[in-house]
Amino acid sequence: MYSEPEPNTAERMREAHATVATMLGATANGSHESWGWRGRTLSRPVTTASGEGWLRLVSAPAEKAGGKLWEGPQEAERLMPPAVPRARLRGRHTWTEDEHGYLAELYDRITVPAITTHEPTLRKAPDLDDAWWNGLSTALDAIAAVPSNRVAVRQEYLDRAMPQFLGTPVDTKVPAWTTAHGDLHWANLTGPTLTILDWEGWGTAPAGYDAALLHSYSLLVPDTATEVRQRLGHILDTPVGRFAELVVITELLQTVSRGDNLDLNGPLRARLSELT
């Protein structure tokens, strides 16, 4: 999804990936590499005794290794129902070496590509059929019903950030909470067959959060944004759904203030005007 990091980071991650692959009985399959932000993750297709797999390596400073993000995929494997299509987690291993902590996760390999491959924002309308959209709707309803003490969005953050980034008085109290994937954008969805990827950050969020996030990341393709609103209207076309959109717009406008997602600034503000 991201470009290769600085050479010293790339070399360290490749060595760690090769080491843990051997430990898990996996062999790299081809030369393809999928890098995360600033080399935080490195994933590669692998072959194991039980078939094709996908080996994902996560790195963090040793003192920050562990916690919610590292436990997310394992907890999703344990708690998410069959109605939620995802790559199944076969095994994991954690270790610390020098100042770095590592988490390796071995998944079933998903051969269907992500809808976007280099960023979460949609720039071209995808060709998705009714089965895909119906599957997504069913999956979001199933995720929302999963009990969890994990947290994806905090009320305290909204109390501070919504007035600051929306620029208008707004009631920041969340009207309803449900469980959310927490990062439902186009790079975490595959097509034409649906799989939902990346379960690091799932947890409780304002009801409708996932649908609202997908909609906001669709705003550069108006026809798809309209389709998201239509297909997920039972979530978005409600008071709690509209509040969730304000939450997501807050978060993305904050990223704009940091120099990211700059081309979403105009569409986000236009949508904000429609909602307030």
mmCIF file of C-alpha atoms in Angstrom:
data_model
loop_
_atom_site.group_PDB
_atom_site.id
_atom_site.type_symbol
_atom_site.label_atom_id
_atom_site.label_comp_id
_atom_site.label_asym_id
_atom_site.label_seq_id
_atom_site.Cartn_x
_atom_site.Cartn_y
_atom_site.Cartn_z
ATOM 1 C CA MET A 1 0.000 0.000 0.000
ATOM 2 C CA TYR A 2 2.952 2.328 0.666
ATOM 3 C CA SER A 3 6.366 2.741 -0.903
ATOM 4 C CA GLU A 4 9.470 0.969 0.356
ATOM 5 C CA PRO A 5 10.908 2.675 3.466
ATOM 6 C CA GLU A 6 14.445 3.887 4.095
ATOM 7 C CA PRO A 7 17.125 1.265 3.364
ATOM 8 C CA ASN A 8 18.023 0.505 6.983
ATOM 9 C CA THR A 9 14.370 -0.045 7.904
ATOM 10 C CA ALA A 10 13.745 -2.153 4.805
ATOM 11 C CA GLU A 11 16.771 -4.360 5.517
ATOM 12 C CA ARG A 12 15.788 -4.863 9.164
ATOM 13 C CA MET A 13 12.201 -5.759 8.278
ATOM 14 C CA ARG A 14 13.230 -8.148 5.501
ATOM 15 C CA GLU A 15 15.617 -9.967 7.825
ATOM 16 C CA ALA A 16 12.969 -10.245 10.550
ATOM 17 C CA HIS A 17 10.366 -11.414 8.030
ATOM 18 C CA ALA A 18 12.675 -14.130 6.698
ATOM 19 C CA THR A 19 13.524 -15.274 10.225
ATOM 20 C CA VAL A 20 9.934 -15.615 11.376
ATOM 21 C CA ALA A 21 8.884 -17.227 8.098
ATOM 22 C CA THR A 22 11.322 -20.045 8.809
ATOM 23 C CA MET A 23 10.072 -20.273 12.375
ATOM 24 C CA LEU A 24 6.463 -20.624 11.163
ATOM 25 C CA GLY A 25 7.327 -23.129 8.457
ATOM 26 C CA ALA A 26 6.690 -20.696 5.614
ATOM 27 C CA THR A 27 8.656 -19.940 2.460
ATOM 28 C CA ALA A 28 8.388 -16.661 0.560
ATOM 29 C CA ASN A 29 6.477 -17.114 -2.683
ATOM 30 C CA GLY A 30 7.863 -14.739 -5.307
ATOM 31 C CA SER A 31 9.351 -11.297 -4.797
ATOM 32 C CA HIS A 32 6.187 -9.291 -4.079
ATOM 33 C CA GLU A 33 6.336 -7.077 -0.987
ATOM 34 C CA SER A 34 3.537 -5.033 0.544
ATOM 35 C CA TRP A 35 4.803 -2.244 2.789
ATOM 36 C CA GLY A 36 2.897 -0.352 5.452
ATOM 37 C CA TRP A 37 3.318 3.262 6.462
ATOM 38 C CA ARG A 38 7.021 4.121 6.897
ATOM 39 C CA GLY A 39 7.888 0.450 6.914
ATOM 40 C CA ARG A 40 5.853 -0.307 10.017
ATOM 41 C CA THR A 41 4.587 -3.488 8.345
ATOM 42 C CA LEU A 42 5.901 -5.842 5.690
ATOM 43 C CA SER A 43 3.681 -8.527 4.177
ATOM 44 C CA ARG A 44 4.515 -11.193 1.607
ATOM 45 C CA PRO A 45 2.822 -14.194 0.021
ATOM 46 C CA VAL A 46 4.202 -17.443 1.383
ATOM 47 C CA THR A 47 3.828 -21.168 0.916
ATOM 48 C CA THR A 48 3.309 -23.492 3.875
ATOM 49 C CA ALA A 49 2.685 -27.191 4.342
ATOM 50 C CA SER A 50 -1.052 -26.458 4.485
ATOM 51 C CA GLY A 51 -1.139 -24.268 1.375
ATOM 52 C CA GLU A 52 -0.753 -20.667 0.272
ATOM 53 C CA GLY A 53 -0.592 -18.019 2.971
ATOM 54 C CA TRP A 54 0.108 -14.369 3.668
ATOM 55 C CA LEU A 55 2.709 -13.478 6.288
ATOM 56 C CA ARG A 56 2.375 -10.042 7.830
ATOM 57 C CA LEU A 57 5.093 -8.591 10.048
ATOM 58 C CA VAL A 58 4.446 -5.597 12.313
ATOM 59 C CA SER A 59 7.202 -3.624 14.018
ATOM 60 C CA ALA A 60 7.075 -1.038 16.786
ATOM 61 C CA PRO A 61 9.461 0.408 19.365
ATOM 62 C CA ALA A 62 9.874 -2.256 22.037
ATOM 63 C CA GLU A 63 8.263 -0.103 24.718
ATOM 64 C CA LYS A 64 5.141 0.358 22.550
ATOM 65 C CA ALA A 65 4.808 -3.206 21.300
ATOM 66 C CA GLY A 66 1.591 -4.945 22.302
ATOM 67 C CA GLY A 67 -1.790 -3.581 23.303
ATOM 68 C CA LYS A 68 -4.959 -2.980 21.334
ATOM 69 C CA LEU A 69 -3.553 -2.827 17.813
ATOM 70 C CA TRP A 70 -1.492 -5.985 18.208
ATOM 71 C CA GLU A 71 -4.345 -7.901 19.796
ATOM 72 C CA GLY A 72 -6.988 -6.802 17.279
ATOM 73 C CA PRO A 73 -6.539 -9.479 14.601
ATOM 74 C CA GLN A 74 -6.358 -12.265 17.178
ATOM 75 C CA GLU A 75 -9.508 -11.004 18.904
ATOM 76 C CA ALA A 76 -11.289 -10.641 15.557
ATOM 77 C CA GLU A 77 -10.419 -14.237 14.722
ATOM 78 C CA ARG A 78 -11.968 -15.320 18.004
ATOM 79 C CA LEU A 79 -15.089 -13.148 18.029
ATOM 80 C CA MET A 80 -16.178 -12.216 14.503
ATOM 81 C CA PRO A 81 -19.030 -14.368 13.101
ATOM 82 C CA PRO A 82 -18.963 -16.196 9.742
ATOM 83 C CA ALA A 83 -21.095 -13.439 8.177
ATOM 84 C CA VAL A 84 -17.976 -11.241 8.224
ATOM 85 C CA PRO A 85 -15.714 -12.303 5.306
ATOM 86 C CA ARG A 86 -12.061 -12.030 6.270
ATOM 87 C CA ALA A 87 -8.731 -13.774 5.924
ATOM 88 C CA ARG A 88 -8.461 -16.416 8.643
ATOM 89 C CA LEU A 89 -5.550 -16.130 11.055
ATOM 90 C CA ARG A 90 -3.556 -19.392 11.166
ATOM 91 C CA GLY A 91 -0.835 -18.451 13.632
ATOM 92 C CA ARG A 92 1.112 -15.631 15.253
ATOM 93 C CA HIS A 93 4.409 -15.015 16.978
ATOM 94 C CA THR A 94 5.759 -12.053 18.954
ATOM 95 C CA TRP A 95 9.289 -11.226 20.009
ATOM 96 C CA THR A 96 11.631 -8.371 20.890
ATOM 97 C CA GLU A 97 15.040 -7.762 19.388
ATOM 98 C CA ASP A 98 17.157 -4.814 20.495
ATOM 99 C CA GLU A 99 14.888 -1.761 20.561
ATOM 100 C CA HIS A 100 12.213 -3.236 18.283
ATOM 101 C CA GLY A 101 9.176 -5.361 19.053
ATOM 102 C CA TYR A 102 7.699 -7.614 16.364
ATOM 103 C CA LEU A 103 4.402 -9.337 15.683
ATOM 104 C CA ALA A 104 4.111 -11.892 12.887
ATOM 105 C CA GLU A 105 0.706 -13.091 11.693
ATOM 106 C CA LEU A 106 0.174 -15.909 9.217
ATOM 107 C CA TYR A 107 -3.119 -15.691 7.322
ATOM 108 C CA ASP A 108 -4.881 -17.625 4.627
ATOM 109 C CA ARG A 109 -3.968 -15.917 1.380
ATOM 110 C CA ILE A 110 -6.643 -13.799 -0.267
ATOM 111 C CA THR A 111 -6.022 -13.671 -4.015
ATOM 112 C CA VAL A 112 -8.755 -11.152 -4.821
ATOM 113 C CA PRO A 113 -7.173 -7.666 -4.936
ATOM 114 C CA ALA A 114 -8.010 -4.723 -2.732
ATOM 115 C CA ILE A 115 -10.189 -2.153 -4.480
ATOM 116 C CA THR A 116 -7.509 0.503 -3.996
ATOM 117 C CA THR A 117 -3.893 -0.469 -3.544
ATOM 118 C CA HIS A 118 -1.947 2.680 -2.678
ATOM 119 C CA GLU A 119 -4.312 4.749 -0.556
ATOM 120 C CA PRO A 120 -7.684 4.556 1.203
ATOM 121 C CA THR A 121 -9.333 7.197 -0.992
ATOM 122 C CA LEU A 122 -11.357 6.053 -3.997
ATOM 123 C CA ARG A 123 -10.491 7.738 -7.305
ATOM 124 C CA LYS A 124 -12.230 5.490 -9.814
ATOM 125 C CA ALA A 125 -15.653 3.875 -9.584
ATOM 126 C CA PRO A 126 -15.349 0.151 -8.779
ATOM 127 C CA ASP A 127 -17.425 -2.435 -10.615
ATOM 128 C CA LEU A 128 -19.234 -4.123 -7.724
ATOM 129 C CA ASP A 129 -22.368 -6.213 -8.033
ATOM 130 C CA ASP A 130 -25.415 -6.587 -5.804
ATOM 131 C CA ALA A 131 -23.897 -9.583 -4.027
ATOM 132 C CA TRP A 132 -20.883 -7.502 -2.996
ATOM 133 C CA TRP A 133 -22.980 -4.663 -1.608
ATOM 134 C CA ASN A 134 -25.401 -7.006 0.113
ATOM 135 C CA GLY A 135 -22.482 -8.867 1.652
ATOM 136 C CA LEU A 136 -20.987 -5.628 2.944
ATOM 137 C CA SER A 137 -24.295 -4.540 4.455
ATOM 138 C CA THR A 138 -24.710 -7.915 6.153
ATOM 139 C CA ALA A 139 -21.132 -7.835 7.425
ATOM 140 C CA LEU A 140 -21.479 -4.353 8.925
ATOM 141 C CA ASP A 141 -24.652 -5.376 10.730
ATOM 142 C CA ALA A 142 -22.883 -8.481 12.049
ATOM 143 C CA ILE A 143 -19.836 -6.514 13.219
ATOM 144 C CA ALA A 144 -22.053 -3.994 14.990
ATOM 145 C CA ALA A 145 -23.639 -6.777 17.039
ATOM 146 C CA VAL A 146 -20.357 -8.221 18.379
ATOM 147 C CA PRO A 147 -19.898 -7.403 22.090
ATOM 148 C CA SER A 148 -16.506 -5.873 22.817
ATOM 149 C CA ASN A 149 -14.653 -3.851 25.420
ATOM 150 C CA ARG A 150 -12.220 -2.639 22.758
ATOM 151 C CA VAL A 151 -12.461 1.047 21.839
ATOM 152 C CA ALA A 152 -12.061 2.485 18.342
ATOM 153 C CA VAL A 153 -13.342 6.035 18.994
ATOM 154 C CA ARG A 154 -13.441 7.823 22.350
ATOM 155 C CA GLN A 155 -16.028 10.314 23.569
ATOM 156 C CA GLU A 156 -13.277 12.471 25.063
ATOM 157 C CA TYR A 157 -11.684 12.897 21.647
ATOM 158 C CA LEU A 158 -14.987 13.954 20.086
ATOM 159 C CA ASP A 159 -15.666 16.500 22.835
ATOM 160 C CA ARG A 160 -12.389 18.181 21.987
ATOM 161 C CA ALA A 161 -12.035 17.647 18.242
ATOM 162 C CA MET A 162 -15.535 18.123 16.833
ATOM 163 C CA PRO A 163 -15.877 21.818 17.774
ATOM 164 C CA GLN A 164 -12.284 22.457 16.707
ATOM 165 C CA PHE A 165 -12.378 20.911 13.243
ATOM 166 C CA LEU A 166 -16.030 21.290 12.280
ATOM 167 C CA GLY A 167 -15.940 24.989 13.060
ATOM 168 C CA THR A 168 -19.557 25.058 14.173
ATOM 169 C CA PRO A 169 -21.383 24.393 17.448
ATOM 170 C CA VAL A 170 -22.430 20.757 17.603
ATOM 171 C CA ASP A 171 -23.691 18.355 20.235
ATOM 172 C CA THR A 172 -20.737 16.005 20.666
ATOM 173 C CA LYS A 173 -22.481 13.370 22.792
ATOM 174 C CA VAL A 174 -22.568 10.074 20.895
ATOM 175 C CA PRO A 175 -26.236 9.018 20.553
ATOM 176 C CA ALA A 176 -25.476 5.298 20.182
ATOM 177 C CA TRP A 177 -22.415 3.068 20.301
ATOM 178 C CA THR A 178 -21.832 -0.163 18.383
ATOM 179 C CA THR A 179 -18.850 -2.250 17.397
ATOM 180 C CA ALA A 180 -17.020 -1.129 14.249
ATOM 181 C CA HIS A 181 -14.183 -2.348 12.064
ATOM 182 C CA GLY A 182 -12.730 1.100 12.624
ATOM 183 C CA ASP A 183 -10.792 1.492 9.367
ATOM 184 C CA LEU A 184 -13.290 0.604 6.655
ATOM 185 C CA HIS A 185 -11.865 2.212 3.537
ATOM 186 C CA TRP A 186 -11.331 1.009 -0.017
ATOM 187 C CA ALA A 187 -7.832 -0.374 0.552
ATOM 188 C CA ASN A 188 -9.254 -2.673 3.231
ATOM 189 C CA LEU A 189 -11.971 -4.110 0.980
ATOM 190 C CA THR A 190 -11.444 -6.575 -1.858
ATOM 191 C CA GLY A 191 -13.446 -6.945 -5.036
ATOM 192 C CA PRO A 192 -15.169 -8.344 -6.974
ATOM 193 C CA THR A 193 -15.410 -10.853 -4.100
ATOM 194 C CA LEU A 194 -15.730 -9.182 -0.707
ATOM 195 C CA THR A 195 -13.128 -9.655 1.997
ATOM 196 C CA ILE A 196 -12.613 -7.176 4.837
ATOM 197 C CA LEU A 197 -8.927 -6.708 5.645
ATOM 198 C CA ASP A 198 -6.907 -5.239 8.543
ATOM 199 C CA TRP A 199 -8.471 -5.917 11.936
ATOM 200 C CA GLU A 200 -5.988 -4.020 14.102
ATOM 201 C CA GLY A 201 -8.208 -1.196 15.272
ATOM 202 C CA TRP A 202 -11.721 -2.601 15.630
ATOM 203 C CA GLY A 203 -13.821 -1.746 18.665
ATOM 204 C CA THR A 204 -16.686 0.438 19.843
ATOM 205 C CA ALA A 205 -17.458 3.574 17.847
ATOM 206 C CA PRO A 206 -20.472 5.770 17.134
ATOM 207 C CA ALA A 207 -23.172 3.719 15.409
ATOM 208 C CA GLY A 208 -22.754 3.983 11.646
ATOM 209 C CA TYR A 209 -19.055 4.796 11.840
ATOM 210 C CA ASP A 210 -17.879 2.225 9.282
ATOM 211 C CA ALA A 211 -20.461 3.215 6.681
ATOM 212 C CA ALA A 212 -19.692 6.892 7.262
ATOM 213 C CA LEU A 213 -15.968 6.337 6.814
ATOM 214 C CA LEU A 214 -16.449 4.456 3.558
ATOM 215 C CA HIS A 215 -18.735 7.211 2.307
ATOM 216 C CA SER A 216 -16.226 9.950 3.120
ATOM 217 C CA TYR A 217 -13.440 8.114 1.337
ATOM 218 C CA SER A 218 -15.742 7.910 -1.717
ATOM 219 C CA LEU A 219 -16.414 11.629 -2.068
ATOM 220 C CA LEU A 220 -14.015 12.134 -4.985
ATOM 221 C CA VAL A 221 -16.188 9.737 -7.010
ATOM 222 C CA PRO A 222 -19.695 11.195 -6.599
ATOM 223 C CA ASP A 223 -21.502 8.279 -8.251
ATOM 224 C CA THR A 224 -19.926 5.834 -5.818
ATOM 225 C CA ALA A 225 -20.582 8.115 -2.853
ATOM 226 C CA THR A 226 -24.229 8.167 -3.899
ATOM 227 C CA GLU A 227 -24.235 4.388 -4.180
ATOM 228 C CA VAL A 228 -22.753 4.048 -0.695
ATOM 229 C CA ARG A 229 -25.543 6.244 0.663
ATOM 230 C CA GLN A 230 -28.144 4.196 -1.179
ATOM 231 C CA ARG A 231 -26.770 0.748 -0.379
ATOM 232 C CA LEU A 232 -26.103 1.579 3.271
ATOM 233 C CA GLY A 233 -29.029 3.918 3.690
ATOM 234 C CA HIS A 234 -30.451 1.915 6.584
ATOM 235 C CA ILE A 235 -27.320 2.983 8.475
ATOM 236 C CA LEU A 236 -26.531 6.436 7.090
ATOM 237 C CA ASP A 237 -30.004 7.892 6.583
ATOM 238 C CA THR A 238 -30.716 8.039 10.301
ATOM 239 C CA PRO A 239 -29.889 10.552 13.041
ATOM 240 C CA VAL A 240 -27.121 8.307 14.383
ATOM 241 C CA GLY A 241 -25.771 7.784 10.871
ATOM 242 C CA ARG A 242 -25.591 11.506 10.243
ATOM 243 C CA PHE A 243 -23.799 11.977 13.566
ATOM 244 C CA ALA A 244 -21.319 9.294 12.517
ATOM 245 C CA GLU A 245 -20.620 11.253 9.344
ATOM 246 C CA LEU A 246 -19.797 14.312 11.454
ATOM 247 C CA VAL A 247 -17.402 12.191 13.496
ATOM 248 C CA VAL A 248 -15.616 10.916 10.399
ATOM 249 C CA ILE A 249 -15.482 14.375 8.825
ATOM 250 C CA THR A 250 -13.899 15.627 12.052
ATOM 251 C CA GLU A 251 -11.215 12.963 11.903
ATOM 252 C CA LEU A 252 -10.426 13.496 8.242
ATOM 253 C CA LEU A 253 -10.337 17.286 8.542
ATOM 254 C CA GLN A 254 -7.831 16.804 11.324
ATOM 255 C CA THR A 255 -5.664 14.805 8.913
ATOM 256 C CA VAL A 256 -6.035 17.630 6.391
ATOM 257 C CA SER A 257 -4.697 20.048 9.012
ATOM 258 C CA ARG A 258 -1.603 17.845 9.201
ATOM 259 C CA GLY A 259 -1.084 17.907 5.443
ATOM 260 C CA ASP A 260 -2.762 14.610 4.519
ATOM 261 C CA ASN A 261 -5.875 13.941 2.394
ATOM 262 C CA LEU A 262 -5.727 17.485 1.036
ATOM 263 C CA ASP A 263 -7.910 16.700 -1.975
ATOM 264 C CA LEU A 264 -10.710 15.592 0.360
ATOM 265 C CA ASN A 265 -10.842 18.977 2.077
ATOM 266 C CA GLY A 266 -13.345 20.561 -0.323
ATOM 267 C CA PRO A 267 -15.701 17.566 -0.604
ATOM 268 C CA LEU A 268 -15.640 17.032 3.165
ATOM 269 C CA ARG A 269 -16.573 20.647 3.827
ATOM 270 C CA ALA A 270 -19.309 20.495 1.215
ATOM 271 C CA ARG A 271 -20.749 17.404 2.882
ATOM 272 C CA LEU A 272 -20.449 19.093 6.271
ATOM 273 C CA SER A 273 -22.574 21.967 4.966
ATOM 274 C CA GLU A 274 -25.236 19.479 3.894
ATOM 275 C CA LEU A 275 -25.306 17.872 7.330
ATOM 276 C CA THR A 276 -25.369 21.002 9.496
#
